[in-house]
């Protein structure tokens, strides 16, 4: 818990995240070149000012430090930085002006009373807002232009001679650099990296290589498990891996009678931990970019593992960039909309009205940007260079698309909800109602009892995507949801979802419709398949039919597939949200429900985080034991409701048939 | 002349200027602290791409260099930077992707055929435009993130012991650093700078000080003529000044029988040269910022001295920033409007349609921003935090103001003209007509035969500002101009213009109304007054009544006045535009007029630049000799017109009464 009067680095709200997001999205590397993100990237402001009024009855002093250049001002008089300034009793106005042409302008004020704690206002010379800060930057020596990773030395678990060189296996995925302890050779060597053994051994095609390495080389941060050094012997080489990470607290535990599920859980945790740093990135080898669609799913996984609100907000702020909307997030229209929708979920998870208030103007400008590309029916369409992604799958893409409209509907609902919380006037309900009517008229097919992709083509083709979103976002009534379940989700004639990205939504919808048993089977098959192939982290995609090195191929690149990809960790969410059945029923888990669906487990002992608390669930042969460290919970089980008292176990005896 | 196929550094158009403008506006220093500009500053893009198609029948190769990180792409295949890439015959698409988190992303391509010459398209991932470049960056080793100043070593003209220390006078204004040749003291010293002797000798209040200087110190770039080092003797010290500058070609000469005017001319040239670098700045000591109002006047002075089109365009691009309008230029509404108006003049001067085409979208967005703050009468008003500057003078500032409307009228006219040149559809004529009608109805006072400041207050107060603009921009007919001249400009009861900024406009208007004799007298008095006080450059302001060190005071600061201020050089413009009488009558001086008004000179021998040429005027006892190095000129003199043939002297015999 950070006290309000604790000094900290302050910046214009969003600037730290935007700046670091830029650096993140420029960190991708491939085969000897850098690959900065291919969309328009914002940077932090170059000049900002900070302001605060004090009214004190005693003299006091303070010192202003900044990243960049500038000056401090006390009642209109300017002072140099880094020197003690004396404050005379009375009402005083303090301002700090900062310019920084190469990084984040930030301020740290040291003083007994006057300091850079909560209460400062930041301005970009246009708008004023409460200053931004992060729990990662609470001391003067922690420059918010640097990221202070912790390091862990990982020694090789095996080092063998292969193909005339040395193959090193660290036994786990590393995201970091190397400490070359010994390299007893006369000539510089090439170090080949691999997420897989095959990749490391492929001197030509491996993703990363350190050329001309000597014992003094400290390579850049990379993702790998294996190294291969050609033309050396094992005695000549000793290299440790230095894994770099931001410490995250894993608040969940999962132990069940099912060893495969236990393994899926722990590999999911490993995968998600690796992909969670300052931001949620898609994968550690590739792309290392912040994608709004991937991040959307990570917010949900995070809720059931770290419950780290700051990664969510950092990611949301980085994705959104500065005030002016110039382009869709990652160029993708649906990613923009998902960004809006995610904020409502974040509010339900965190109850954080301060963040909601900060981000709301940027939600509004995003909505204006979206609404500017709707037609007379209220349907959103793509502009030139917009990418209507939805999914890689084939679908009828003529004219306006059902899936986009359903997302937009949910966005209107989100805006209405957020505006209500903040007491902001808005007209989103009407927009929602009008769009909903048109969506049902044009996209709902009464015969097929499902949403069609497009009405303009006349094909009346049905794919899963829009239908899944409609269930997830409760945009149709229970009867229609059941129709969708039967006619689409459980209908083998409807083209299968093949991408793990959309599988997340599909499994979410299936669970929501009570199909946990089926989802359990999918976990065993799909994730279990990767476990069987000795995965130490979950992959970007798994196709059971692929054999040999073909499993590493993607996008036409023999090692293009990311073997540690955030969305691979979705079992964490599915297990927490549906199997354990925990969800907030009011913002910040003031009230929450625990509705376990544990038929697939004989015994189970799990714990999941909630806001400022934990829920524990234990299933034994004959009883279910549920407890929460915080008030407001209700256990729903077998048609009955049991209020959960703080830190008191609620025990329900299990009848054989409910197991 | 730069050949189209000469390789050069390329960037997203405007980015170099915006980046360097940021650095310029952050370079201000005062009494030990930095003073970055206090308005919202844009920076260059962080990631850009460049594209070009080639269709060649032979194999060729090229190497791509960038400032930043990224890769080159040939027909979809990615390549590392700095390595030779082979192009196979046929149609090829080449792209270069660059990211730069700390500076300008730019590209230089070396090759026999494929190179970074004219023809590349730059994209910010939203818009595509022809790539930007500058004649200052034509070789690979000239990084466009650096400015390559030339240096001139200036030795002291005097070094004397004063107040227990040493006072050094370099005899001229320096904008640069120091070479400390000798500093034979045991302790570090303080070096005090001064534009004036008094400033340098004031150890407490001088603007710049180098504290703790040793013989190894290389101070930052500063403006000064004098140095004072306390507590040393003359033998202990030897310091050269290192003047830094971008070479500019002074294309004008001025010699007359009038020694004072000759001196005013040469000091004006010195002043203006010092304030002209990458951009037109207001002054070299203070503010070192790019102010749109100051720059507006500099464009006009430039036209008659350097005729350097690139400083104009660099300044205009830096002022305007990126596409999105967020704030008025320097926060001042009238400065935004002057920026628009200046572009028409730049086009008339240069005939540069390429630049006009580049800047036109930014003119349009500026106009939209302005129009969004007009009322139902079309009158522009100030928004919160907008500064309706016009001038420091007192005027009736209630409600909408005449001067702003007259500027807006001219801006509509400019837009109409520019749109016509580019063949762009627009509705500016109607807006102009409508606004004009309302301006005449509400702001023109038929009794006073002048524009009043404000109609909403009911005071019907007349100041000079709106009336001057109306003459300058030909927004009233000749009859009304004459009325204004009589009732306002030549009316001592109307509050005098006291700022040199607005004096520029006033003298411009007086000259335009034929009052060159009066303006001649003003030059002798005002500028002559500074000459008498031994000015080596012209000052920000000159008040004849001020005596002693009071002349250095401004804004409540004893040495706040800038003693080298661009607008001080306005005699160059007045002499060239009205006394020599040279002006383009069609874009780029395809046709031009020479209409000398030289009554105040007995003899005179001058030369002024025009686009791709020079005009020479010689006045002798009995004849006027005019010639031009380029066709299209007409000499207008004494009611007659004489076509000027290329490089042929046109001689007009002077009747006694015309002298």
PDB file of N, CA and C in Angstrom, chain A residues 487-515:
ATOM      1  N   UNK A 487     -27.260 -24.090 -32.956  1.00  0.00           N
ATOM      2  CA  UNK A 487     -27.115 -23.951 -34.411  1.00  0.00           C
ATOM      3  C   UNK A 487     -25.726 -23.533 -34.870  1.00  0.00           C
ATOM      4  N   UNK A 488     -24.946 -22.989 -33.947  1.00  0.00           N
ATOM      5  CA  UNK A 488     -23.621 -22.516 -34.357  1.00  0.00           C
ATOM      6  C   UNK A 488     -22.512 -23.203 -33.553  1.00  0.00           C
ATOM      7  N   UNK A 489     -22.512 -22.956 -32.265  1.00  0.00           N
ATOM      8  CA  UNK A 489     -21.360 -23.422 -31.477  1.00  0.00           C
ATOM      9  C   UNK A 489     -21.229 -24.934 -31.468  1.00  0.00           C
ATOM     10  N   UNK A 490     -22.369 -25.607 -31.372  1.00  0.00           N
ATOM     11  CA  UNK A 490     -22.303 -27.082 -31.323  1.00  0.00           C
ATOM     12  C   UNK A 490     -22.609 -27.708 -32.679  1.00  0.00           C
ATOM     13  N   UNK A 491     -22.576 -26.889 -33.716  1.00  0.00           N
ATOM     14  CA  UNK A 491     -22.923 -27.372 -35.049  1.00  0.00           C
ATOM     15  C   UNK A 491     -21.651 -27.583 -35.867  1.00  0.00           C
ATOM     16  N   UNK A 492     -21.313 -28.831 -36.138  1.00  0.00           N
ATOM     17  CA  UNK A 492     -20.064 -29.147 -36.829  1.00  0.00           C
ATOM     18  C   UNK A 492     -20.031 -28.626 -38.262  1.00  0.00           C
ATOM     19  N   UNK A 493     -21.216 -28.271 -38.775  1.00  0.00           N
ATOM     20  CA  UNK A 493     -21.222 -27.782 -40.161  1.00  0.00           C
ATOM     21  C   UNK A 493     -20.740 -26.336 -40.272  1.00  0.00           C
ATOM     22  N   UNK A 494     -20.731 -25.644 -39.153  1.00  0.00           N
ATOM     23  CA  UNK A 494     -20.234 -24.266 -39.181  1.00  0.00           C
ATOM     24  C   UNK A 494     -18.707 -24.323 -39.062  1.00  0.00           C
ATOM     25  N   UNK A 495     -18.043 -23.624 -39.981  1.00  0.00           N
ATOM     26  CA  UNK A 495     -16.568 -23.660 -40.024  1.00  0.00           C
ATOM     27  C   UNK A 495     -15.981 -23.509 -38.628  1.00  0.00           C
ATOM     28  N   UNK A 496     -15.048 -24.404 -38.331  1.00  0.00           N
ATOM     29  CA  UNK A 496     -14.389 -24.402 -37.031  1.00  0.00           C
ATOM     30  C   UNK A 496     -13.553 -23.144 -36.819  1.00  0.00           C
ATOM     31  N   UNK A 497     -13.440 -22.744 -35.577  1.00  0.00           N
ATOM     32  CA  UNK A 497     -12.462 -21.709 -35.220  1.00  0.00           C
ATOM     33  C   UNK A 497     -11.092 -22.381 -35.211  1.00  0.00           C
ATOM     34  N   UNK A 498     -10.133 -21.804 -35.915  1.00  0.00           N
ATOM     35  CA  UNK A 498      -8.813 -22.450 -35.958  1.00  0.00           C
ATOM     36  C   UNK A 498      -7.745 -21.644 -35.236  1.00  0.00           C
ATOM     37  N   UNK A 499      -8.008 -20.387 -34.987  1.00  0.00           N
ATOM     38  CA  UNK A 499      -6.956 -19.604 -34.341  1.00  0.00           C
ATOM     39  C   UNK A 499      -7.133 -19.622 -32.832  1.00  0.00           C
ATOM     40  N   UNK A 500      -6.020 -19.714 -32.128  1.00  0.00           N
ATOM     41  CA  UNK A 500      -6.088 -19.701 -30.658  1.00  0.00           C
ATOM     42  C   UNK A 500      -6.683 -18.387 -30.164  1.00  0.00           C
ATOM     43  N   UNK A 501      -6.463 -17.309 -30.914  1.00  0.00           N
ATOM     44  CA  UNK A 501      -7.021 -16.019 -30.522  1.00  0.00           C
ATOM     45  C   UNK A 501      -8.526 -16.128 -30.381  1.00  0.00           C
ATOM     46  N   UNK A 502      -9.189 -16.641 -31.400  1.00  0.00           N
ATOM     47  CA  UNK A 502     -10.644 -16.696 -31.324  1.00  0.00           C
ATOM     48  C   UNK A 502     -11.132 -17.891 -30.520  1.00  0.00           C
ATOM     49  N   UNK A 503     -10.292 -18.910 -30.395  1.00  0.00           N
ATOM     50  CA  UNK A 503     -10.657 -20.033 -29.517  1.00  0.00           C
ATOM     51  C   UNK A 503     -10.912 -19.548 -28.096  1.00  0.00           C
ATOM     52  N   UNK A 504     -10.151 -18.529 -27.686  1.00  0.00           N
ATOM     53  CA  UNK A 504     -10.370 -17.943 -26.363  1.00  0.00           C
ATOM     54  C   UNK A 504     -11.820 -17.506 -26.208  1.00  0.00           C
ATOM     55  N   UNK A 505     -12.304 -16.754 -27.196  1.00  0.00           N
ATOM     56  CA  UNK A 505     -13.684 -16.255 -27.121  1.00  0.00           C
ATOM     57  C   UNK A 505     -14.681 -17.410 -27.200  1.00  0.00           C
ATOM     58  N   UNK A 506     -14.364 -18.399 -28.033  1.00  0.00           N
ATOM     59  CA  UNK A 506     -15.277 -19.515 -28.209  1.00  0.00           C
ATOM     60  C   UNK A 506     -15.421 -20.324 -26.912  1.00  0.00           C
ATOM     61  N   UNK A 507     -14.283 -20.577 -26.277  1.00  0.00           N
ATOM     62  CA  UNK A 507     -14.341 -21.351 -25.034  1.00  0.00           C
ATOM     63  C   UNK A 507     -15.020 -20.546 -23.929  1.00  0.00           C
ATOM     64  N   UNK A 508     -14.763 -19.260 -23.952  1.00  0.00           N
ATOM     65  CA  UNK A 508     -15.430 -18.371 -23.003  1.00  0.00           C
ATOM     66  C   UNK A 508     -16.953 -18.508 -23.171  1.00  0.00           C
ATOM     67  N   UNK A 509     -17.385 -18.454 -24.436  1.00  0.00           N
ATOM     68  CA  UNK A 509     -18.827 -18.530 -24.712  1.00  0.00           C
ATOM     69  C   UNK A 509     -19.385 -19.911 -24.368  1.00  0.00           C
ATOM     70  N   UNK A 510     -18.632 -20.927 -24.694  1.00  0.00           N
ATOM     71  CA  UNK A 510     -19.087 -22.293 -24.380  1.00  0.00           C
ATOM     72  C   UNK A 510     -19.247 -22.464 -22.863  1.00  0.00           C
ATOM     73  N   UNK A 511     -18.255 -22.012 -22.130  1.00  0.00           N
ATOM     74  CA  UNK A 511     -18.341 -22.105 -20.672  1.00  0.00           C
ATOM     75  C   UNK A 511     -19.544 -21.317 -20.168  1.00  0.00           C
ATOM     76  N   UNK A 512     -19.699 -20.130 -20.716  1.00  0.00           N
ATOM     77  CA  UNK A 512     -20.798 -19.280 -20.288  1.00  0.00           C
ATOM     78  C   UNK A 512     -22.141 -19.974 -20.507  1.00  0.00           C
ATOM     79  N   UNK A 513     -22.206 -20.792 -21.556  1.00  0.00           N
ATOM     80  CA  UNK A 513     -23.424 -21.525 -21.849  1.00  0.00           C
ATOM     81  C   UNK A 513     -23.443 -22.878 -21.136  1.00  0.00           C
ATOM     82  N   UNK A 514     -22.561 -23.052 -20.159  1.00  0.00           N
ATOM     83  CA  UNK A 514     -22.617 -24.255 -19.331  1.00  0.00           C
ATOM     84  C   UNK A 514     -21.856 -25.448 -19.873  1.00  0.00           C
ATOM     85  N   UNK A 515     -21.109 -25.266 -20.926  1.00  0.00           N
ATOM     86  CA  UNK A 515     -20.435 -26.394 -21.566  1.00  0.00           C
ATOM     87  C   UNK A 515     -19.024 -26.628 -21.001  1.00  0.00           C
TER      88      UNK A 515
END
